[in-house]
Amino acid sequence: MRKKVVFIGAGGYAKSVLDSLDTQHFEFCGFIDSFKPVGTLHFGFPILAEAIEEFEARDQYAYFICIGNNDHRLDKFLRLKRLNCEIINVIDKSAIIASHTTLGVGVFVGKMAIINSGVTVGDNVIINTKALVEHGCRVGNHSNISTNTTLNGDVIVEDFCFVGSSSVITGQLRIGEGGIVGAGAVVIRNVDARTVVAGVPAKFIKEIQS
Ligand SMILES: CC(C)(COP(=O)(O)OP(=O)(O)OC[C@H]1O[C@@H](n2cnc3c(N)ncnc32)[C@H](O)[C@@H]1OP(=O)(O)O)[C@@H](O)C(=O)NCCC(=O)NCCS
């Protein structure tokens, strides 16, 4: 029997995730989204509740969080965990995941993404369309590796990082916790925690104030 699935978040990213859901094993049933009226249809499926706490039938479903923003995705992840809800992974059928790879829960691997051998991916992580995560990389919890990004061999991306589209992180570097890499950057040095870098080669832009 197919597992019934509900997505948290019904925005544009949810559309990509829905397209990648393995419908042989999962039956998609609708969304939970606090910005859309309950009962309205999105991509042909209903908004079932505004929040997981208000969704009375929640024990009957498994969940996937379709929110790109790391802070908001973390908030929903913690709320699902607090309620003992099951969280699935969504891996597009065109993605390539090598052997000896470890994935957490709540992981999205988009179309034509490649995760090579010996990679560890944490919980609640986005490996978006056409991203390449080379051998031996570690991607921390709640991080977002955007479309067409290349993480060369043995790169460490710590928790809560955002790596912008089409950027290249050359081998054996570390992106510190909460670090942000601008779109199109070529990163040739370690990036400090809570720091934004951008450009070719990537340069310091600013520190992130909390
Ligand atoms: C790096 C980034 C996060 C910075 O955003 P921000 O904090 O709003 O910064 P600002 O737009 O105020 O720009 C600050 C400075 O950085 C420069 N900058 C911003 N993004 C840059 C980039 N990608 N490459 C080079 N320089 C960049 C700006 O020109 C500006 O320079 P200045 O101070 O000399 O004028 C953002 O520009 C970015 O690249 N986001 C990635 C988007 C993306 O890939 N989304 C993926 C969707 S799947």
XYZ file of N, CA and C and ligand atoms in Angstrom:
678
model
N 0.837 -1.203 0.000
C 0.000 0.000 0.000
C 0.875 1.258 0.000
N 0.454 2.260 -0.772
C 1.253 3.488 -0.846
C 1.093 4.312 0.436
N 2.178 4.928 0.838
C 2.151 5.765 2.041
C 1.526 7.122 1.695
N 0.599 7.590 2.527
C -0.060 8.881 2.275
C 0.854 10.014 2.746
N 1.025 11.012 1.875
C 1.985 12.084 2.154
C 1.319 13.447 2.059
N 1.710 14.322 2.988
C 1.281 15.726 2.983
C 2.535 16.595 2.969
N 2.493 17.666 2.176
C 3.622 18.600 2.147
C 3.339 19.776 3.071
N 4.373 20.245 3.736
C 4.292 21.485 4.515
C 4.829 22.582 3.604
N 3.964 23.502 3.189
C 4.353 24.553 2.244
C 3.839 24.229 0.858
N 3.143 25.221 0.265
C 2.520 24.987 -1.050
C 2.969 26.035 -2.071
N 4.211 26.515 -1.936
C 4.741 27.513 -2.878
C 5.386 26.858 -4.096
N 6.199 27.633 -4.797
C 6.816 27.161 -6.041
C 7.728 25.968 -5.850
N 8.469 25.975 -4.751
C 9.385 24.847 -4.492
C 8.592 23.551 -4.307
N 7.387 23.663 -3.706
C 6.540 22.475 -3.508
C 6.185 21.831 -4.848
N 6.041 22.685 -5.864
C 5.697 22.157 -7.191
C 6.822 21.244 -7.711
N 8.067 21.686 -7.525
C 9.203 20.847 -7.951
C 9.232 19.545 -7.175
N 9.028 19.662 -5.855
C 9.107 18.459 -5.013
C 7.986 17.485 -5.403
N 6.803 18.043 -5.655
C 5.666 17.191 -6.032
C 5.983 16.426 -7.324
N 6.616 17.113 -8.240
C 6.960 16.477 -9.509
C 7.985 15.355 -9.329
N 8.769 15.442 -8.239
C 9.808 14.431 -7.992
C 9.341 13.307 -7.070
N 8.140 13.443 -6.513
C 7.662 12.413 -5.562
C 7.459 11.079 -6.286
N 7.914 10.040 -5.661
C 7.794 8.687 -6.222
C 6.364 8.192 -5.984
N 5.526 8.302 -7.026
C 4.102 8.003 -6.853
C 3.818 6.497 -6.799
N 4.858 5.692 -7.052
C 4.657 4.244 -6.880
C 4.589 3.886 -5.397
N 5.292 4.660 -4.588
C 5.364 4.346 -3.162
C 4.606 5.333 -2.285
N 4.323 6.521 -2.838
C 3.660 7.555 -2.039
C 2.407 8.061 -2.751
N 1.365 8.287 -1.956
C 0.132 8.890 -2.480
C 0.051 10.311 -1.937
N 0.122 11.307 -2.811
C 0.095 12.688 -2.341
C -1.336 13.108 -2.021
N -1.540 13.745 -0.846
C -2.902 14.026 -0.383
C -3.205 15.511 -0.216
N -2.192 16.372 -0.111
C -2.478 17.800 0.033
C -1.390 18.503 0.815
N -1.699 19.776 1.158
C -0.693 20.645 1.767
C -1.156 21.171 3.122
N -0.176 21.549 3.918
C -0.433 22.404 5.086
C 0.311 23.701 4.809
N -0.419 24.829 4.854
C 0.207 26.113 4.508
C -0.564 27.218 5.220
N 0.156 28.013 6.015
C -0.526 29.037 6.823
C -0.900 30.269 6.004
N -0.430 30.350 4.749
C -0.725 31.540 3.932
C -1.833 31.304 2.909
N -2.374 30.072 2.880
C -3.390 29.780 1.865
C -4.647 29.236 2.552
N -5.835 29.674 2.083
C -7.068 29.252 2.770
C -7.285 27.734 2.709
N -7.676 27.181 3.840
C -7.991 25.748 3.916
C -9.104 25.435 2.920
N -8.961 24.339 2.192
C -9.984 23.909 1.238
C -9.698 24.342 -0.186
N -8.844 25.369 -0.380
C -8.519 25.777 -1.754
C -7.553 24.760 -2.368
N -7.538 24.733 -3.692
C -6.692 23.763 -4.394
C -5.408 24.421 -4.894
N -4.293 23.702 -4.751
C -3.009 24.165 -5.288
C -2.373 23.015 -6.041
N -2.070 23.259 -7.296
C -1.557 22.219 -8.187
C -2.507 21.005 -8.159
N -3.803 21.302 -7.969
C -4.819 20.240 -8.000
C -5.037 19.514 -6.682
N -4.356 19.966 -5.611
C -4.496 19.280 -4.314
C -4.905 20.289 -3.232
N -5.645 19.831 -2.213
C -6.219 20.768 -1.238
C -5.250 21.225 -0.153
N -5.491 22.433 0.342
C -4.871 22.876 1.597
C -5.688 22.230 2.714
N -5.037 21.409 3.526
C -5.747 20.609 4.542
C -5.811 21.305 5.883
N -4.847 22.158 6.170
C -4.815 22.856 7.466
C -3.832 24.012 7.363
N -3.933 24.940 8.317
C -2.987 26.068 8.342
C -1.679 25.692 9.033
N -1.791 24.781 10.003
C -0.600 24.397 10.774
C -0.723 22.935 11.165
N 0.413 22.276 11.334
C 0.421 20.847 11.664
C -0.313 20.593 12.989
N -0.196 21.544 13.917
C -0.832 21.370 15.225
C -2.362 21.334 15.102
N -2.887 21.971 14.031
C -4.351 22.034 13.856
C -4.879 20.898 12.979
N -3.990 20.078 12.482
C -4.385 19.022 11.543
C -4.704 17.757 12.342
N -5.997 17.553 12.576
C -6.406 16.483 13.504
C -6.040 15.094 12.992
N -6.067 14.918 11.676
C -5.784 13.585 11.112
C -4.289 13.363 10.891
N -3.442 14.154 11.541
C -2.011 14.153 11.174
C -1.317 12.810 11.339
N -1.780 11.954 12.267
C -1.107 10.669 12.487
C -1.237 9.718 11.300
N -2.171 10.028 10.397
C -2.404 9.121 9.260
C -1.458 9.371 8.083
N -0.583 10.388 8.223
C 0.233 10.798 7.072
C 1.718 10.860 7.417
N 2.527 10.800 6.360
C 3.942 11.162 6.470
C 4.099 12.535 5.817
N 5.244 13.203 6.093
C 5.369 14.619 5.709
C 6.679 14.903 4.992
N 6.616 15.965 4.179
C 7.833 16.525 3.617
C 7.697 18.053 3.662
N 8.774 18.731 4.043
C 8.726 20.196 4.195
C 9.232 20.848 2.912
N 8.364 21.621 2.266
C 8.693 22.248 0.977
C 8.896 23.747 1.178
N 9.909 24.095 1.934
C 10.201 25.497 2.230
C 11.698 25.699 2.007
N 12.042 26.651 1.140
C 13.449 26.862 0.803
C 14.235 27.569 1.902
N 13.594 28.510 2.590
C 14.285 29.282 3.631
C 14.702 28.372 4.791
N 15.999 28.397 5.127
C 16.511 27.456 6.132
C 15.867 27.640 7.509
N 15.671 28.887 7.928
C 15.097 29.127 9.269
C 13.664 28.607 9.347
N 12.885 28.902 8.319
C 11.487 28.465 8.330
C 11.395 26.942 8.200
N 12.303 26.377 7.399
C 12.289 24.913 7.247
C 12.646 24.237 8.572
N 13.616 24.818 9.291
C 13.978 24.278 10.605
C 12.789 24.334 11.571
N 12.092 25.476 11.584
C 10.945 25.635 12.490
C 9.913 24.524 12.240
N 9.588 24.283 10.968
C 8.595 23.235 10.652
C 9.137 21.855 11.014
N 10.420 21.646 10.799
C 11.047 20.347 11.107
C 10.915 20.050 12.597
N 11.227 21.050 13.423
C 11.156 20.841 14.876
C 9.729 20.583 15.328
N 8.792 21.273 14.682
C 7.381 21.072 15.052
C 6.916 19.664 14.677
N 7.318 19.173 13.515
C 6.959 17.799 13.123
C 7.582 16.787 14.074
N 8.842 17.027 14.436
C 9.538 16.110 15.346
C 8.854 16.081 16.716
N 8.488 17.280 17.197
C 7.825 17.392 18.509
C 6.535 16.566 18.548
N 5.860 16.484 17.389
C 4.587 15.750 17.318
C 4.788 14.298 16.863
N 6.046 13.867 16.813
C 6.379 12.493 16.389
C 5.871 12.153 15.004
N 5.820 13.136 14.112
C 5.361 12.877 12.742
C 6.496 12.258 11.924
N 6.119 11.390 11.015
C 7.118 10.777 10.128
C 7.490 11.760 9.015
N 8.788 11.899 8.756
C 9.268 12.789 7.693
C 9.984 11.926 6.652
N 9.603 12.093 5.389
C 10.195 11.265 4.323
C 11.289 12.037 3.577
N 12.004 11.339 2.716
C 12.906 11.960 1.741
C 12.212 11.959 0.378
N 12.514 12.961 -0.442
C 12.026 12.960 -1.821
C 13.239 13.026 -2.743
N 13.403 11.995 -3.528
C 14.566 11.885 -4.408
C 14.065 11.678 -5.835
N 14.347 12.644 -6.681
C 13.887 12.536 -8.067
C 14.498 11.301 -8.728
N 13.711 10.692 -9.602
C 14.188 9.434 -10.218
C 15.390 9.656 -11.133
N 15.606 10.900 -11.580
C 16.764 11.172 -12.447
C 18.035 11.471 -11.648
N 17.907 11.625 -10.330
C 19.094 11.908 -9.505
C 19.964 10.659 -9.425
N 21.271 10.886 -9.242
C 22.201 9.760 -9.095
C 22.795 9.834 -7.696
N 22.603 8.771 -6.949
C 23.163 8.726 -5.598
C 24.070 7.505 -5.523
N 25.368 7.770 -5.330
C 26.348 6.687 -5.338
C 26.226 5.843 -4.072
N 26.920 4.711 -4.103
C 26.922 3.857 -2.912
C 27.735 4.527 -1.799
N 27.655 3.988 -0.634
C 28.380 4.520 0.530
C 28.032 5.980 0.782
N 26.762 6.293 0.627
C 26.268 7.653 0.863
C 25.227 7.574 1.968
N 25.255 8.540 2.873
C 24.284 8.535 3.970
C 23.400 9.767 3.863
N 22.092 9.553 3.836
C 21.150 10.672 3.808
C 20.366 10.700 5.109
N 20.108 11.905 5.634
C 19.258 12.042 6.819
C 17.797 11.915 6.444
N 16.930 12.585 7.202
C 15.496 12.588 6.871
C 15.096 13.997 6.436
N 14.027 14.072 5.631
C 13.580 15.368 5.138
C 14.496 15.927 4.074
N 15.159 15.038 3.333
C 16.127 15.455 2.309
C 15.446 15.462 0.941
N 15.643 16.560 0.201
C 15.204 16.610 -1.196
C 16.425 16.526 -2.090
N 16.372 15.626 -3.067
C 17.415 15.551 -4.100
C 16.700 15.732 -5.439
N 16.985 16.869 -6.088
C 16.219 17.264 -7.268
C 16.682 16.599 -8.549
N 16.044 17.001 -9.619
C 16.301 16.400 -10.932
C 17.768 16.535 -11.327
N 18.327 15.434 -11.763
C 19.691 15.362 -12.303
C 20.778 15.785 -11.310
N 20.434 15.834 -10.042
C 21.474 16.075 -9.026
C 22.320 14.812 -8.910
N 23.586 15.009 -8.535
C 24.494 13.862 -8.363
C 25.125 13.945 -6.976
N 25.016 12.872 -6.240
C 25.684 12.777 -4.946
C 26.658 11.617 -5.051
N 27.923 11.927 -4.964
C 28.921 10.895 -5.227
C 29.312 10.105 -3.977
N 30.238 9.200 -4.142
C 30.516 8.210 -3.109
C 31.067 8.837 -1.824
N 30.652 8.287 -0.712
C 31.206 8.691 0.575
C 30.654 9.997 1.115
N 29.554 10.460 0.556
C 28.954 11.732 1.010
C 28.014 11.475 2.187
N 27.985 12.418 3.124
C 27.004 12.382 4.216
C 26.149 13.641 4.134
N 24.856 13.447 4.078
C 23.910 14.568 4.028
C 23.054 14.501 5.287
N 22.932 15.627 5.977
C 22.181 15.667 7.236
C 20.676 15.685 7.024
N 19.950 16.092 8.060
C 18.491 16.161 8.023
C 18.023 17.485 7.418
N 16.860 17.413 6.736
C 16.153 18.646 6.328
C 16.985 19.462 5.340
N 17.659 18.763 4.442
C 18.599 19.397 3.499
C 17.995 19.408 2.093
N 18.287 20.483 1.355
C 17.907 20.553 -0.062
C 19.166 20.397 -0.921
N 19.148 19.394 -1.790
C 20.181 19.255 -2.831
C 19.400 19.475 -4.131
N 19.451 20.694 -4.635
C 18.496 21.089 -5.667
C 18.919 20.626 -7.072
N 18.077 20.944 -8.028
C 18.247 20.500 -9.416
C 19.687 20.676 -9.922
N 20.237 19.616 -10.440
C 21.568 19.604 -11.092
C 22.735 19.945 -10.178
N 22.519 19.940 -8.885
C 23.663 20.145 -7.980
C 24.562 18.911 -8.047
N 25.868 19.153 -7.878
C 26.845 18.059 -7.852
C 27.555 18.087 -6.504
N 27.409 17.005 -5.765
C 28.070 16.892 -4.463
C 29.099 15.777 -4.601
N 30.365 16.170 -4.660
C 31.411 15.203 -5.002
C 31.813 14.323 -3.797
N 32.702 13.370 -4.102
C 33.075 12.345 -3.129
C 33.506 12.952 -1.782
N 33.078 12.316 -0.740
C 33.572 12.655 0.592
C 33.014 13.940 1.200
N 32.083 14.607 0.518
C 31.532 15.854 1.091
C 30.635 15.544 2.285
N 30.500 16.544 3.160
C 29.529 16.448 4.256
C 28.661 17.697 4.209
N 27.353 17.490 4.130
C 26.411 18.618 4.103
C 25.602 18.561 5.390
N 25.718 19.610 6.192
C 25.094 19.624 7.514
C 23.586 19.801 7.470
N 22.975 19.637 8.619
C 21.519 19.720 8.761
C 20.986 21.091 8.324
N 19.795 21.090 7.748
C 19.035 22.315 7.434
C 19.760 23.228 6.447
N 20.642 22.678 5.641
C 21.346 23.483 4.634
C 20.652 23.366 3.285
N 20.948 24.342 2.421
C 20.317 24.410 1.103
C 21.407 24.540 0.038
N 21.565 23.506 -0.763
C 22.541 23.513 -1.857
C 21.729 23.776 -3.129
N 21.876 24.976 -3.664
C 20.969 25.430 -4.728
C 21.275 24.791 -6.075
N 20.430 25.136 -7.022
C 20.501 24.570 -8.371
C 21.876 24.755 -9.008
N 22.338 23.704 -9.642
C 23.547 23.740 -10.479
C 24.843 24.042 -9.717
N 24.797 23.908 -8.405
C 26.001 24.152 -7.598
C 26.944 22.955 -7.667
N 28.248 23.229 -7.578
C 29.236 22.147 -7.502
C 29.963 22.214 -6.165
N 29.861 21.161 -5.398
C 30.715 21.010 -4.215
C 31.780 20.004 -4.620
N 33.003 20.443 -4.795
C 34.067 19.505 -5.167
C 34.407 18.581 -3.991
N 35.374 17.680 -4.216
C 35.619 16.612 -3.246
C 35.918 17.092 -1.834
N 35.364 16.373 -0.875
C 35.685 16.540 0.547
C 35.362 17.921 1.111
N 34.423 18.605 0.510
C 33.962 19.890 1.065
C 33.058 19.621 2.267
N 33.184 20.468 3.276
C 32.276 20.381 4.427
C 31.399 21.627 4.441
N 30.101 21.396 4.353
C 29.124 22.479 4.484
C 28.448 22.238 5.818
N 28.669 23.130 6.752
C 28.115 22.897 8.092
C 26.600 23.171 8.112
N 26.001 23.110 9.298
C 24.546 23.271 9.426
C 24.096 24.677 8.994
N 22.858 24.781 8.520
C 22.164 26.057 8.216
C 22.839 26.896 7.140
N 23.607 26.271 6.253
C 24.262 27.059 5.196
C 23.336 27.216 3.992
N 23.581 28.273 3.228
C 22.884 28.473 1.960
C 23.945 28.666 0.885
N 23.968 27.775 -0.095
C 24.959 27.855 -1.182
C 24.192 28.199 -2.458
N 24.426 29.424 -2.986
C 23.631 29.949 -4.095
C 23.866 29.216 -5.407
N 22.941 29.426 -6.321
C 22.933 28.723 -7.610
C 24.231 28.881 -8.386
N 24.639 27.820 -9.029
C 25.778 27.808 -9.963
C 27.096 28.210 -9.318
N 27.178 28.130 -8.017
C 28.469 28.416 -7.378
C 29.328 27.149 -7.389
N 30.634 27.363 -7.238
C 31.590 26.241 -7.195
C 32.386 26.374 -5.903
N 32.393 25.324 -5.117
C 33.232 25.307 -3.913
C 34.385 24.365 -4.238
N 35.581 24.901 -4.370
C 36.703 24.042 -4.744
C 37.006 23.088 -3.581
N 37.789 22.059 -3.863
C 37.885 20.911 -2.956
C 38.394 21.200 -1.556
N 37.944 20.370 -0.633
C 38.480 20.308 0.735
C 38.312 21.598 1.527
N 37.296 22.377 1.213
C 37.036 23.607 1.969
C 35.897 23.379 2.943
N 35.755 24.353 3.854
C 34.691 24.294 4.856
C 33.865 25.579 4.792
N 32.550 25.405 4.718
C 31.645 26.558 4.826
C 31.109 26.497 6.249
N 31.447 27.487 7.052
C 31.079 27.462 8.471
C 29.577 27.566 8.680
N 29.150 27.203 9.877
C 27.718 27.144 10.205
C 27.006 28.455 9.856
N 25.912 28.334 9.132
C 25.123 29.515 8.776
C 25.752 30.362 7.685
N 26.809 29.867 7.048
C 27.467 30.627 5.988
C 26.590 30.714 4.738
N 26.774 31.808 3.970
C 26.006 32.008 2.732
C 26.977 32.276 1.598
N 26.783 31.550 0.495
C 27.606 31.722 -0.702
C 26.707 32.274 -1.804
N 27.097 33.410 -2.406
C 26.276 34.046 -3.435
C 26.211 33.226 -4.708
N 25.166 33.477 -5.475
C 25.008 32.788 -6.759
C 26.225 33.061 -7.635
N 26.705 32.021 -8.294
C 27.802 32.170 -9.254
C 29.182 32.316 -8.638
N 29.304 32.197 -7.339
C 30.613 32.389 -6.690
C 31.548 31.222 -6.985
N 32.838 31.527 -6.965
C 33.851 30.463 -6.955
C 34.599 30.608 -5.631
N 34.359 29.666 -4.754
C 34.905 29.756 -3.398
C 36.241 29.026 -3.362
N 37.303 29.747 -2.985
C 38.642 29.129 -2.983
C 39.263 29.120 -1.585
N 38.542 29.684 -0.614
C 39.020 29.650 0.774
C 37.873 29.250 1.683
N 38.195 28.804 2.897
C 37.143 28.504 3.871
C 36.283 29.737 4.095
N 35.010 29.499 4.422
C 34.077 30.593 4.724
C 33.742 30.525 6.206
N 33.915 31.631 6.905
C 33.625 31.652 8.341
C 32.128 31.472 8.598
N 31.807 31.025 9.799
C 30.408 30.876 10.200
C 29.689 32.225 10.092
N 28.407 32.169 9.719
C 27.534 33.343 9.660
C 28.130 34.487 8.833
N 28.760 34.109 7.723
C 29.402 35.088 6.846
C 28.872 34.911 5.432
N 28.654 36.040 4.723
C 28.230 35.986 3.323
C 29.443 36.255 2.440
N 29.670 35.391 1.449
C 30.722 35.622 0.449
C 30.071 35.560 -0.935
N 30.685 36.256 -1.903
C 30.174 36.198 -3.284
C 31.279 36.621 -4.228
N 31.093 36.308 -5.518
C 32.011 36.754 -6.556
C 33.004 35.689 -6.966
N 33.843 36.059 -7.945
C 34.860 35.137 -8.501
C 36.218 35.833 -8.453
N 37.144 35.395 -7.630
C 36.920 34.425 -6.556
C 36.055 35.053 -5.455
N 35.435 34.198 -4.651
C 34.489 34.709 -3.644
C 35.191 35.560 -2.599
N 34.573 36.700 -2.294
C 35.125 37.614 -1.287
C 34.080 37.861 -0.209
N 34.574 38.273 0.952
C 33.696 38.613 2.075
C 32.722 39.728 1.661
N 31.428 39.528 1.933
C 30.422 40.576 1.689
C 29.982 41.185 3.015
N 29.610 40.313 3.950
C 29.174 40.819 5.256
C 29.014 39.669 6.242
N 28.944 40.044 7.514
C 28.564 39.072 8.543
C 27.053 39.105 8.682
N 26.498 37.976 9.106
C 25.049 37.917 9.292
C 24.738 38.283 10.736
N 23.952 39.327 10.906
C 23.534 39.724 12.257
C 22.273 38.944 12.607
N 22.204 38.430 13.834
C 20.995 37.667 14.183
C 19.938 38.598 14.772
C 24.836 36.762 -1.950
C 23.395 37.147 -1.647
C 22.797 36.155 -0.650
C 23.459 38.529 -1.026
O 22.181 39.044 -0.880
P 21.993 40.401 0.002
O 22.388 40.109 1.402
O 20.597 40.859 -0.220
O 23.079 41.365 -0.565
P 22.935 42.651 -1.516
O 22.054 42.357 -2.696
O 22.608 43.799 -0.629
O 24.425 42.799 -2.081
C 25.522 43.154 -1.245
C 26.737 43.303 -2.132
O 27.096 42.026 -2.654
C 27.098 42.030 -4.090
N 26.518 40.738 -4.510
C 25.340 40.212 -4.134
N 25.168 39.012 -4.681
C 26.259 38.779 -5.444
C 26.640 37.688 -6.254
N 25.871 36.596 -6.361
N 27.835 37.763 -6.885
C 28.621 38.855 -6.755
N 28.310 39.918 -5.977
C 27.126 39.871 -5.337
C 26.201 43.196 -4.471
O 26.537 43.694 -5.746
C 26.505 44.181 -3.369
O 27.763 44.813 -3.648
P 28.013 46.372 -3.304
O 27.876 46.477 -1.798
O 29.397 46.605 -3.805
O 26.949 47.116 -4.022
C 22.489 37.123 -2.914
O 22.805 38.201 -3.776
C 22.633 35.846 -3.711
O 23.542 35.639 -4.525
N 21.667 34.927 -3.447
C 21.637 33.632 -4.077
C 20.294 33.422 -4.789
C 20.184 32.012 -5.278
O 21.140 31.425 -5.778
N 19.016 31.400 -5.079
C 18.870 30.001 -5.371
C 17.485 29.611 -5.721
S 17.455 27.863 -6.086
